[in-house]
Amino acid sequence: MEYLFYCRDKPGTRALRDELLEAHWSFMDGYAEGMIARGPTFAPDGETVTGSVHIVDLPDADAARVFAFDEPNHRAGVYEEEVLIRRWRNMLGRKMWDFEGGSEGHPRFLILGHGKAGTTATGDRSHDERSRLLIDGDHGENLIACGPLLSDDDTEEWLGTAILAELPDRTAAERLLAQGPDARADLYESIEVHDWCFGGRARAEAE
């Protein structure tokens, strides 16, 4: 089962985050085989760390809770207590390291569309068809990871959309979901855009 985690940093914890970097990496080393994407998010200034996103293939919901709450940053209080944990579907069928890159120098973003409460957003399209509209759109080649956010039960209720993408600028990132069919149908409660970069050890060190 694929899960997306987004942990938000508490204000004033950057020094503690830096101190725990090796412990964080060592914890994540245990999940290397199932890791699909990871990395820190930043405020628009490009310097202030605001959180961390991880997309991981895990056995079940219990394993997801262990991943979220046993992680050193969370245990030490770097992150806010509440963590966004959602089932996710990897519509691109690859890991972030497989992304060959688009235009040199373009920034990367995490884009989260949170579905409105009480709507499954099924309409006349399936979850996968919704994601396919994004993949086949104007910025399809810029997508690093893309898929629906789903409930952690047998219904797999649609709860939103999560995208990692390399785009020309923040305006393009803000428009990617905001101008799509689900936004036009008023299915999103809110849309978040965060500056983001690849995380983890350098590949040579990891190997």
Steps between C-alpha positions, in 0.01 A plus 500: 500500500634840406475780756571871490619674816533874545653622827497873575789654692434685823635857499849535642607136459750538213805449724350182647412376150860553389630321809281197425582476130711185524248333732222587256694359206588184691133443583405548134773258389280225639229595249723552196352215297147637523583871477333668202574865572626716786633840585462823698260780418578870524325833531500721188829654618666169412685494833247440778429128541127439549474121505582166342313280255552126461321259267565138598373153419413334833323179607201653680359782713687384812830523315399848380448618858840362602660681207336830593533505876823308568700722266768694697384849399147428613608340826727796580234760429623645172162432339151601601319218680245452223642333191319479165482127421314390189486192282630595158520341157813530288354588163841545337623161620849626580716653773620858509854394410366374165395853404735621227421866552344762280642846445824569684464735794125460547391477865315204647177503698274292720135566411226367727133527412277419798157374398192646663355300786201290408578461133654192347556698180423198287271671253536341161873432536699258714788606722748374243328685217526822698872455537531407135361841405796656679752259352375563147475877551732781398743433786491121493870474422576715804338264750736320736223323694124520462202321651177517697481522879274222627336390822665215689215251469342271246300785341816690393297819512658789308639758742703713264805509277875514561760604244874552495598697192776702336340815359606840365395690812261515796222645286505191278491280811203688642311465173565129451211387723317832542411514130426129462159331467473403867560857613249627247252251643571649846627171642800639689477649846848645460813472289851530645816576305841454662846544359664156515823324414626142480596373845709224650864408482696557183448197278868401512497512879176304519640228280 
